[in-house]
Coordinates of C-alpha atoms in Angstrom, one line a residue:
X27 CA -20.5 -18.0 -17.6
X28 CA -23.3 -16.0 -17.8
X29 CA -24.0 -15.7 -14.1
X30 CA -20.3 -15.0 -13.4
X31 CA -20.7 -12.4 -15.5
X32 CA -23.4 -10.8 -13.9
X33 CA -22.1 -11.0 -10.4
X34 CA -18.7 -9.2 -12.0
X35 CA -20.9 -6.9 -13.5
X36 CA -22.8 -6.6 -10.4
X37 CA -20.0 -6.1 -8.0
X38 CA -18.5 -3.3 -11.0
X39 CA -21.6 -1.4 -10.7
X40 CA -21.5 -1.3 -7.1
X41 CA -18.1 0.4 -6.9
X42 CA -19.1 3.0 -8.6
X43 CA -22.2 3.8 -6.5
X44 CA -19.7 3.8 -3.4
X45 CA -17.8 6.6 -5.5
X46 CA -21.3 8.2 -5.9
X47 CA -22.0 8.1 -2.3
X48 CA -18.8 8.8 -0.8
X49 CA -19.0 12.1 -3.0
X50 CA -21.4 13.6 -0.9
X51 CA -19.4 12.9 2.1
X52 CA -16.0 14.7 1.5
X53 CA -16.6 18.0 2.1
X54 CA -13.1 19.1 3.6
X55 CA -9.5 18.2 2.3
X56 CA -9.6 15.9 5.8
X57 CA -12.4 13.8 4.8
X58 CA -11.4 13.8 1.3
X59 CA -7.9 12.8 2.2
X60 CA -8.4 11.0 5.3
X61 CA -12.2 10.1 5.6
X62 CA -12.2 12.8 8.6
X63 CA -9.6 11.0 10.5
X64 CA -12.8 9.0 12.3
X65 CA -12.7 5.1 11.2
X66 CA -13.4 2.8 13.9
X67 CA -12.0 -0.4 14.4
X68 CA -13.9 -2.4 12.2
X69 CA -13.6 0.1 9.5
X70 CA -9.9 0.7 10.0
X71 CA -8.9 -3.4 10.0
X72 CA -11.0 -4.2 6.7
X73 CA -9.3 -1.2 4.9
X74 CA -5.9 -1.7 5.6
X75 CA -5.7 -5.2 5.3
X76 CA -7.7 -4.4 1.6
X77 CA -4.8 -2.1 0.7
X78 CA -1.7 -4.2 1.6
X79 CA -3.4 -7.3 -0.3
X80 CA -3.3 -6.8 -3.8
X81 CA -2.9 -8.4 -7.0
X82 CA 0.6 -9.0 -6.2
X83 CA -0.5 -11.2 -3.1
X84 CA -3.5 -12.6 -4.7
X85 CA -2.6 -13.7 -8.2
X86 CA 1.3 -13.7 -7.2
X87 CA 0.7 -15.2 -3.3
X88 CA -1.0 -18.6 -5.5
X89 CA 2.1 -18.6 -7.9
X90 CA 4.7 -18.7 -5.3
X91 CA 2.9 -21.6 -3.7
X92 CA 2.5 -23.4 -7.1
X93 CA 6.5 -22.6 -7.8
X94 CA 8.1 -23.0 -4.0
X95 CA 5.2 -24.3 -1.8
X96 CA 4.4 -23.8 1.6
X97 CA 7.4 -21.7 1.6
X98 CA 5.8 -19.3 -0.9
X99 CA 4.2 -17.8 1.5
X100 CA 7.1 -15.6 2.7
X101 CA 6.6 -12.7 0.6
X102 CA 3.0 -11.8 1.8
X103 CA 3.9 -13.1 5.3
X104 CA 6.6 -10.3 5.2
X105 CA 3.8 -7.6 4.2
X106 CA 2.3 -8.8 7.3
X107 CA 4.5 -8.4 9.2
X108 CA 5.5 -5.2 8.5
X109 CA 2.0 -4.0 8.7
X110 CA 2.3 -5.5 12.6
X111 CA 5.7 -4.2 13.2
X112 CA 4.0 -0.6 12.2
X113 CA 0.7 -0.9 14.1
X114 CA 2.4 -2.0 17.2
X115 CA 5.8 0.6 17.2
X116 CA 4.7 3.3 15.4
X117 CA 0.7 3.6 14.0
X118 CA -0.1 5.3 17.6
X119 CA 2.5 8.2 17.2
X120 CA 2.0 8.6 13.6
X121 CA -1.4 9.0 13.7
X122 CA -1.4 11.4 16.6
X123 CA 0.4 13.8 14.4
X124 CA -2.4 14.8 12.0
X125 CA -0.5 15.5 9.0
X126 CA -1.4 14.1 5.6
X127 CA 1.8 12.8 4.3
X128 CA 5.0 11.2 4.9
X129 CA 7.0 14.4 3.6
X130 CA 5.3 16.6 6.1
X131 CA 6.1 14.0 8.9
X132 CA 9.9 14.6 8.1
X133 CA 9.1 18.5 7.6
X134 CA 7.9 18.7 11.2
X135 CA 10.4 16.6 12.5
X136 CA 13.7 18.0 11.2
X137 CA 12.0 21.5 10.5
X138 CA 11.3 21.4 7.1
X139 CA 13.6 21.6 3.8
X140 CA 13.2 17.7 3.8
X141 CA 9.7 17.4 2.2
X142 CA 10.5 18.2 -2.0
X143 CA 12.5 15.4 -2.5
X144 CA 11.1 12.9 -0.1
X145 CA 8.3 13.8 -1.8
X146 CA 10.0 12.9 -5.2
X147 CA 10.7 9.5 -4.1
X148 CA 7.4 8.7 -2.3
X149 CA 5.7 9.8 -5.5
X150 CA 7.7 7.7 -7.9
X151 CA 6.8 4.8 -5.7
X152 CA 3.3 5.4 -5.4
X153 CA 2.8 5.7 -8.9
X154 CA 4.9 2.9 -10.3
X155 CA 3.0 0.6 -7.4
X156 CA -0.4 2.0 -9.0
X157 CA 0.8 1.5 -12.6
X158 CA 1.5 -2.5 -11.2
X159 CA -1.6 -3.1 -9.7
X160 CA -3.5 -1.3 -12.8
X161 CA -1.6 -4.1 -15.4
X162 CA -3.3 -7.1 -13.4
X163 CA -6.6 -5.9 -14.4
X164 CA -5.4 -7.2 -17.6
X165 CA -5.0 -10.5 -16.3
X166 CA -8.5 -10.8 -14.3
X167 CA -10.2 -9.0 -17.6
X168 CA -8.8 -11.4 -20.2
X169 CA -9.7 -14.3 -18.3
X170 CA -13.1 -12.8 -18.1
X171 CA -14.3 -11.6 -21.2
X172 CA -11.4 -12.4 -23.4
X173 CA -10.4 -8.1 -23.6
X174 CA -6.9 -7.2 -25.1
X175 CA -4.9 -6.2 -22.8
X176 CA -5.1 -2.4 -23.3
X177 CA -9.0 -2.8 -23.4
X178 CA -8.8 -4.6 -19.7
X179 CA -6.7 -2.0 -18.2
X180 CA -8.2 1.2 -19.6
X181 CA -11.9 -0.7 -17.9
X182 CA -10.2 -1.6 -15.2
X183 CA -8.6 1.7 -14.3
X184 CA -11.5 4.0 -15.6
X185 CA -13.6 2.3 -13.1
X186 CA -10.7 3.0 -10.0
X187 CA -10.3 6.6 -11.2
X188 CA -14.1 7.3 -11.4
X189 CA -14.9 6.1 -7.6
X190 CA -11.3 7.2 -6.4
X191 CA -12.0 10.8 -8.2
X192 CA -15.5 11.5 -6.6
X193 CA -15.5 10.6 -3.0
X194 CA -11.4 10.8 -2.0
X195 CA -10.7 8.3 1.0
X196 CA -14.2 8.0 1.7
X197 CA -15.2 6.3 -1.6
X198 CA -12.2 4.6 -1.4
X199 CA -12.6 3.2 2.5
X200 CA -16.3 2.1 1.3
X201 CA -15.1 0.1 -1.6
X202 CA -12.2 -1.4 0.2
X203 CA -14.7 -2.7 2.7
X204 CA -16.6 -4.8 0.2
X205 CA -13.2 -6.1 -1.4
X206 CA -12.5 -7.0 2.3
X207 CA -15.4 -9.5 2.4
X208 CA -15.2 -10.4 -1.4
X209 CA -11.5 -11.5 -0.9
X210 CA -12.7 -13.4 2.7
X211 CA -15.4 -15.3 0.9
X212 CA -13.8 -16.0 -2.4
X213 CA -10.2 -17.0 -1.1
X214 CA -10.6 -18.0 2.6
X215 CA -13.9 -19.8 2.7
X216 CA -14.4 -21.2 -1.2
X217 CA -11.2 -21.4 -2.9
X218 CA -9.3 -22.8 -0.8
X219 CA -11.2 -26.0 0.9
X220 CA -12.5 -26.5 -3.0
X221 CA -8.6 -26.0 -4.0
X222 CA -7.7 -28.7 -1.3
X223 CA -10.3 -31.3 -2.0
X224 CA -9.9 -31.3 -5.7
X225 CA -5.8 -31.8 -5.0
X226 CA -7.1 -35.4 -3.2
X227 CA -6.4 -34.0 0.4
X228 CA -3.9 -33.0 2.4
X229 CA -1.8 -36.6 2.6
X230 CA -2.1 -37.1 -1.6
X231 CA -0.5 -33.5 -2.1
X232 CA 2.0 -35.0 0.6
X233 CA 2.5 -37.9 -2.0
X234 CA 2.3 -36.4 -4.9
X235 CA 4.9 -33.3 -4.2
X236 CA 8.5 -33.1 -3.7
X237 CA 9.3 -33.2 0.9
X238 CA 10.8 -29.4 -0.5
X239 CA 7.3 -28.0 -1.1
X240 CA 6.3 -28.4 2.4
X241 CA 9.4 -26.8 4.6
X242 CA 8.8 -23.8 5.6
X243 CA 12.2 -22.4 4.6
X244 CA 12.3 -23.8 0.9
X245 CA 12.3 -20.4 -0.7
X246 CA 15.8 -20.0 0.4
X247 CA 16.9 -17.7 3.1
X248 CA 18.3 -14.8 1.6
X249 CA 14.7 -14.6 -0.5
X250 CA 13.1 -14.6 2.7
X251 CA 15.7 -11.8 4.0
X252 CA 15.2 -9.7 0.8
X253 CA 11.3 -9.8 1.4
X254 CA 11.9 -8.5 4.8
X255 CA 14.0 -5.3 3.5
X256 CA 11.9 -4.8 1.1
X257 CA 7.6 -5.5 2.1
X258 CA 8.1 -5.4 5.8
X259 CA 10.4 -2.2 6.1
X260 CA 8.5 -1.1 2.9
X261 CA 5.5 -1.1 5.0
X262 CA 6.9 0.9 7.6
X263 CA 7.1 4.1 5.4
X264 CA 4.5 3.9 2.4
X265 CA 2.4 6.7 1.8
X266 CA 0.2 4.5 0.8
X267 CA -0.2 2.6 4.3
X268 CA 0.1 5.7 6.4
X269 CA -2.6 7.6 4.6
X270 CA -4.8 4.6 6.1
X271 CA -3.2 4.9 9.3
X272 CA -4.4 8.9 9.1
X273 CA -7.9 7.7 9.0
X274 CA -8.0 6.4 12.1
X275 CA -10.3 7.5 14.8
X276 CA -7.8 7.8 17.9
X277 CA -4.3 5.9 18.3
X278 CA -5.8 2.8 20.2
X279 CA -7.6 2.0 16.8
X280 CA -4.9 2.8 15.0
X281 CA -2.8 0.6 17.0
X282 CA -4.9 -2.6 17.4
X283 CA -7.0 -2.5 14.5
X284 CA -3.8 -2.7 12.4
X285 CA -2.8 -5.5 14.5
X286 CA -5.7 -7.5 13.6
X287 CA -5.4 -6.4 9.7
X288 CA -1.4 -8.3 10.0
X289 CA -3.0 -11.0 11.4
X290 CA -5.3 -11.7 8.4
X291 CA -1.9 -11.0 6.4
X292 CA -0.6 -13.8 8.0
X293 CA -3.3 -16.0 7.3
X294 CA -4.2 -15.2 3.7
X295 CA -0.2 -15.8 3.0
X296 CA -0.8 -19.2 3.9
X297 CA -4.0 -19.6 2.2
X298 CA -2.3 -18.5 -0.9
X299 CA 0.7 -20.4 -0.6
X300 CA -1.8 -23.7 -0.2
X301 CA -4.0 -23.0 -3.0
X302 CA -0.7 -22.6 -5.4
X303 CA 0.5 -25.9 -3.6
X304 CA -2.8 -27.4 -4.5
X305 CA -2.5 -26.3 -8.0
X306 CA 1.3 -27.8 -8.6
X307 CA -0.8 -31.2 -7.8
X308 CA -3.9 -30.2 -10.1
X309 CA -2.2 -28.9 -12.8
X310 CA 2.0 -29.5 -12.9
X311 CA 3.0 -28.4 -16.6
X312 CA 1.3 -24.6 -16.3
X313 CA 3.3 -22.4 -18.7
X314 CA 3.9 -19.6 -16.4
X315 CA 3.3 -19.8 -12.1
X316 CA 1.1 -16.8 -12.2
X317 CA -1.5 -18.7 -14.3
X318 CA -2.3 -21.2 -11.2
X319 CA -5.2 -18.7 -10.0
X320 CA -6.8 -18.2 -13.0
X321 CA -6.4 -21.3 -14.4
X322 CA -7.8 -23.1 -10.9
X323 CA -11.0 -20.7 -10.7
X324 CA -11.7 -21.6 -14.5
X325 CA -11.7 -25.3 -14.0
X326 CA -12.6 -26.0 -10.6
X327 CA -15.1 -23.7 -9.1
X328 CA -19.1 -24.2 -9.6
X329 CA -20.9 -21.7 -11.4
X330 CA -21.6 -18.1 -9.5
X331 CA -18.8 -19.6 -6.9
X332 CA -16.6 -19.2 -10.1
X333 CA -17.5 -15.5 -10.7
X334 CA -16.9 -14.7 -6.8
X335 CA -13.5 -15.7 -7.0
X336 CA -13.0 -13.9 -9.9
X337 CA -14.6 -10.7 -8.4
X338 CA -12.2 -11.1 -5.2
X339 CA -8.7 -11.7 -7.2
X340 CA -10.5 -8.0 -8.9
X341 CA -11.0 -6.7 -5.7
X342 CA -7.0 -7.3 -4.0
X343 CA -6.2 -5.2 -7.3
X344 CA -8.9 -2.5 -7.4
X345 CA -7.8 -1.9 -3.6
X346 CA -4.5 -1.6 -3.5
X347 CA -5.0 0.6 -6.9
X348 CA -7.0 2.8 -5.6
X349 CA -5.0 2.9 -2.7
X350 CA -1.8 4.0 -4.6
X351 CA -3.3 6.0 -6.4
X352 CA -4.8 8.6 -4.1
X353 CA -1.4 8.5 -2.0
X354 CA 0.2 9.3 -5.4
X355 CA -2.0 12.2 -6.0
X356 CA -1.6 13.6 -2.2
X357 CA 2.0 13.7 -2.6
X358 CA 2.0 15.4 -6.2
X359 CA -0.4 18.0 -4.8
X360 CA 0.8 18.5 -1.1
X361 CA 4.9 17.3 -1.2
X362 CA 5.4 18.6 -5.0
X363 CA 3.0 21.3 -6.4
X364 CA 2.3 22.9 -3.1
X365 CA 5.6 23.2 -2.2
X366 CA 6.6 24.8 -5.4
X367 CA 3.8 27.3 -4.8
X368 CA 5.1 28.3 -1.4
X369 CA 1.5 27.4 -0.3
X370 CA 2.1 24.5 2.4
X371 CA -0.4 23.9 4.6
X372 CA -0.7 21.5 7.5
X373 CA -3.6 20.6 9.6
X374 CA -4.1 23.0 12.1
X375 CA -7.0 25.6 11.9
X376 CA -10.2 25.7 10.7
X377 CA -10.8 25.5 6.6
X378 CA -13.7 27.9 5.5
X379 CA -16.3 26.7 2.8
X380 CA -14.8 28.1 0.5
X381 CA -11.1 27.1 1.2
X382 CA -12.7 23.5 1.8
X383 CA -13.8 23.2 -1.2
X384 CA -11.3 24.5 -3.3
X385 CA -8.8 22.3 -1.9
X386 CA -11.4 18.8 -2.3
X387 CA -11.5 20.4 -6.0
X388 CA -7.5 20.5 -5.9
X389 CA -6.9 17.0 -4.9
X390 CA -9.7 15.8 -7.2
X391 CA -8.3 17.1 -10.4
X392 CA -5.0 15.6 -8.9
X393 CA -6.7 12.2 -8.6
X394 CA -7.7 12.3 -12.1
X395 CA -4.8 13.5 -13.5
X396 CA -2.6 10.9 -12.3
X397 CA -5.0 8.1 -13.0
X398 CA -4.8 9.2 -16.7
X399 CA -1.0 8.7 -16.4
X400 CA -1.2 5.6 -14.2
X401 CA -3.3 4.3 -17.2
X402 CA -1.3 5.3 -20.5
X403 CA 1.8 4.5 -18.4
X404 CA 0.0 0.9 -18.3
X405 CA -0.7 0.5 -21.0
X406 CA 3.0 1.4 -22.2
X407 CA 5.0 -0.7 -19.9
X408 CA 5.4 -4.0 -19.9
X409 CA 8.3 -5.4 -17.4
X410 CA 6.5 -4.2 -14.1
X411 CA 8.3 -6.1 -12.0
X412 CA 11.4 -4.3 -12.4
X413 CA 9.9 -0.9 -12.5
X414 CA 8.3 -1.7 -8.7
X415 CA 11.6 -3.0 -8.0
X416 CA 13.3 0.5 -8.7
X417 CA 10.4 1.9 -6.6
X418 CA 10.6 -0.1 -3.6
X419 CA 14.7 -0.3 -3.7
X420 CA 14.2 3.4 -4.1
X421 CA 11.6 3.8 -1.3
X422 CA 13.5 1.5 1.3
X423 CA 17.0 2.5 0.7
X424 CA 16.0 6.4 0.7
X425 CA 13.4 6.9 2.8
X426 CA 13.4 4.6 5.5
X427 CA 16.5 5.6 7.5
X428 CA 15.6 9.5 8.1
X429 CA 12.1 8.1 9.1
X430 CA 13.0 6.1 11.5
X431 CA 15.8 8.0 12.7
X432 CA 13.1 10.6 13.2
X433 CA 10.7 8.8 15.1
X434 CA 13.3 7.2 16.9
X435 CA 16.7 9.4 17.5
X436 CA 16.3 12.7 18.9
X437 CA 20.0 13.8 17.7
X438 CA 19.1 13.5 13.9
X439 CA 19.2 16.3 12.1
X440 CA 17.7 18.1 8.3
X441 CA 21.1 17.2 7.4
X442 CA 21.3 14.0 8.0
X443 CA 17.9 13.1 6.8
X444 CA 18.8 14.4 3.5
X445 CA 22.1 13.1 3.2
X446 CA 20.7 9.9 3.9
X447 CA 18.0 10.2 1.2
X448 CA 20.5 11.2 -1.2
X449 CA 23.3 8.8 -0.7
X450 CA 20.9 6.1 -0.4
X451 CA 19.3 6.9 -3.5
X452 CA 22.3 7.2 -5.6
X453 CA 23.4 4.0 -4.1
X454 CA 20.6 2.0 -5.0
X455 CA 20.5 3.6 -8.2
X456 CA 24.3 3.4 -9.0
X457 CA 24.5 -0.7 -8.1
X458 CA 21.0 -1.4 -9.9
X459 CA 23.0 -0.7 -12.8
X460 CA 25.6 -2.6 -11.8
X461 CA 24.3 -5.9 -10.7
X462 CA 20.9 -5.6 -12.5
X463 CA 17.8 -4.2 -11.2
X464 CA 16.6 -7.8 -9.7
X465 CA 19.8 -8.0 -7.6
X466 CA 20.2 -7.8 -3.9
X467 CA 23.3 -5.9 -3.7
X468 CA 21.1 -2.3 -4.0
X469 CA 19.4 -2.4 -1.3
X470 CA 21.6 -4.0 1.2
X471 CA 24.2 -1.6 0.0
X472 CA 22.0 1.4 0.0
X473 CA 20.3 0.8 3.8
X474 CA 23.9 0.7 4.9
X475 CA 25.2 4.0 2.8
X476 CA 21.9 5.6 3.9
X477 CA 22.6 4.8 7.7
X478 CA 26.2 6.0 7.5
X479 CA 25.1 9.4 6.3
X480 CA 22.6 9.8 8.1
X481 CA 24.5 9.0 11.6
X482 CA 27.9 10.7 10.6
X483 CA 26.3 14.0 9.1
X484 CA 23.9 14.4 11.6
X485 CA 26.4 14.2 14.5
X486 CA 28.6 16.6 12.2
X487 CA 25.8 19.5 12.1
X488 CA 24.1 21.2 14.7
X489 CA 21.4 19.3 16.0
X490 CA 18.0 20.4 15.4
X491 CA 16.2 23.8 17.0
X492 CA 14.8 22.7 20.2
X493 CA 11.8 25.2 19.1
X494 CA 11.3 22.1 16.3
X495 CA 11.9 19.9 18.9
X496 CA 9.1 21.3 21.0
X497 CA 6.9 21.1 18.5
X498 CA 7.3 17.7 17.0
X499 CA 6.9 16.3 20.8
X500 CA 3.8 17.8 21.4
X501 CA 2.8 16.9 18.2
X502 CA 3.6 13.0 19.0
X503 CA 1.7 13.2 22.1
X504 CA -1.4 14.2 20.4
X505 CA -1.3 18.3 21.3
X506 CA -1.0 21.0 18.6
X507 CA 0.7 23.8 20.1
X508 CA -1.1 26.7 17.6
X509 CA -4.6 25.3 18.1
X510 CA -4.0 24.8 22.3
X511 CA -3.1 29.2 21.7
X512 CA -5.8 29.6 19.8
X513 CA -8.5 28.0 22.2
X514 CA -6.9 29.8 24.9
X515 CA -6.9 33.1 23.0
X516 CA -10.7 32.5 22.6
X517 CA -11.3 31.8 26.1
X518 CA -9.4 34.6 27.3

């Protein structure tokens, strides 16, 4: 093991250089935040498709397969395409509107008043989806070097929080780029051809599985509908996705590097979901699903190959950590603590130095503070997949209704939005007690409580100031009404 080790090691040390260098690059709450809004295509595709693929769809993508098949792949096939569904509809508009969260979105839609407790929501799922990814490090950890598992995660995370703490989005953009190519190598080109060939080929898994591992629908078809309301739509409104989306350089690369970043979605569902297959033939009496990556890597891959593997199931978690994380700490310093300051400030103007830095320095110490919680919270928890259930019910059957209804339906109104966040919420809330948080009831329920509201109380209320209106249109089309005054007060 001991050069698997040292390529861990290796690849370790080398995301905490990319934290070192990205340091002297965010200057400005923009490039701190949003890497300067500049990523080009190449950039953009590797990052977001780093983000969406984490641990989950690593370590949990294989397990499916090795549980349901080919069919397993529905729940990161969903994630994909919801990250297409949002590059194609909506990525152009969104970024065009240079703000820095979600909650400011609905604030310049509906005219404010909407951002506090959007901003409640968003951060509760942002964290809980940081606290998820954080656990898997114990996973990766014990298989590597044997850790308990509060030793793997406190590693694990104190690594993500340095590199995420010193350079912001640009450390973080760096660092995704290398997982990008870790996870192509590792999963796509060795795992799994080796995973095939050691299963005896295509035709002996044929022989030696069940017809129901290889239909396409075996998962069932309300799963497959529950995926959809929950990854796909959930992709639609993430802070954690549009923060990416804010780094692009101009709405074209918004629009079609996001494409190709579902595409590889799509394609690294499969992958996973053939690997797992290839693993129910391998190994068929695994205690628990979830142990068919590790347990594959461990006894099948060569030497060095072995420690690649490793260091790309590590690199879907580290990404989609860090990720969540810094979306976490946007929101808790520019939806929450800002907002209880009175100090709100969107993206128009010029910072000074001074103002610059102070607000890099602000959003730093927020970084580090919630990684501290995201770690003890950790290392406390133990069922995570309810507690990311609550968030994503939560998420979905709040927050996706006034969004959309904003992007989409001129007639909604602050009202509306926040009746629909409301109701929505409680819904969810009130029949997750009621059926269990696992059940599907919540957020079917919830989406349709959360529509009603929205419709009915926004066609019961005046509709929004046409002032807001104004604004928010020119804001879609890429124009920011106080900076075009400005310029033409300085060319006057």
């Amino acid at each position: 093991m001991a050069v698997d080790y040292a390529v861990i090691v290796v690849y370790l040390a080398g995301m905490l250089a990319m934290g070192w260098w990205g340091m002297r690059r965010a200057k400005s709450k923009s490039e701190f935040l949003v890497a300067g809004r500049r990523l080009g295509p190449g950039m953009y595709s590797g990052t977001m498709a780093a983000i969406v693929l984490g641990g989950a769809s690593t370590i949990g993508g294989v397990g499916l397969g090795y549980t349901h098949g080919l069919s397993g792949a529905w729940m990161v096939f969903t994630i994909g395409l919801g990250l297409l569904a949002l590059s194609l509809f909506f990525s152009a508009r969104i970024a065009r509107l240079k703000v820095y969260t979600v909650s400011e979105m609905l604030d310049l839609r509906y005219g404010g008043r909407a951002g506090v407790i959007s901003g409640v929501v968003m951060w509760a799922y942002t964290l809980m989806l940081a606290v998820t990814s954080t656990i898997a490090y114990a996973t990766i950890f014990d298989v590597l070097f044997d850790l308990p598992r509060w030793a793997a995660i406190v590693l694990g995370g104190t690594i993500v929080v340095a590199y995420s703490t010193l350079g912001g989005m640009w450390s973080i953009t760096l660092t995704d780029m290398v997982q990008f190519v870790v996870k192509t190598i590792g999963v796509l080109l060795l795992l799994l051809p080796i995973a095939i060939v050691k299963a005896g080929g295509w035709a002996e898994m044929k022989a030696q599985l069940p017809s129901d591992y290889f239909a396409p629908f075996g998962i069932g078809g309300q799963t497959i509908f529950t995926y959809v309301l929950i990854y796909t739509f959930g992709m639609l409104i993430g802070q954690d996705i549009w923060q990416r989306v804010f780094t692009a350089r101009d709405d074209k690369v918004a629009r079609w590097g996001g494409t190709v970043a579902g595409t590889y979605c799509l394609v690294y569902a499969i992958a996973g979901a053939v690997i797992g297959t290839a693993a129910k033939v391998m190994y068929p009496d695994l205690g628990s699903p979830d142990d068919a990556f590790a347990t594959i890597v461990t006894d099948e891959l060569p030497v060095g190959a072995r420690g690649l593997v490793l260091a790309a199931a590590l690199a879907a978690v580290m990404s989609t950590s860090s990720g969540a994380l810094i979306a976490c700490a946007t929101v808790a310093n520019n939806d929450i603590w800002a907002r209880l300051k009175g100090a709100v400030r969107q993206d128009g103007g010029a910072d000074s130095p001074e103002s610059a830095r102070d607000e890099v320095k602000d959003n730093r110490a927020f970084i580090l503070l919630m990684g501290v919680a995201v770690i003890l919270i950790s290392i406390a928890l133990n069922n995570v997949v309810e507690a990311l259930t609550v968030a994503y019910n939560l998420l979905v059957g709040g927050l996706l209704v006034p969004i959309l209804g904003g992007l989409l339906w001129k007639r909604g109104t602050v009202y509306g939005a926040l009746a629909a966040v409301a109701v929505g919420g409680l819904t969810v809330v009130g029949l997750m007690a009621a059926f269990g948080v696992l059940a599907t009831e919540p957020i079917y329920y919830g989406l349709l409580a959360s529509l009603v509201a929205y419709l009915a109380v926004s066609l019961a209320t005046p509709p929004t100031d046409p002032a807001v209106l104004a604004v928010w249109k020119a804001r879609l089309a890429g124009h920011d009404p106080a900076e075009d005054a400005a310029a033409a007060r300085a060319t006057s």
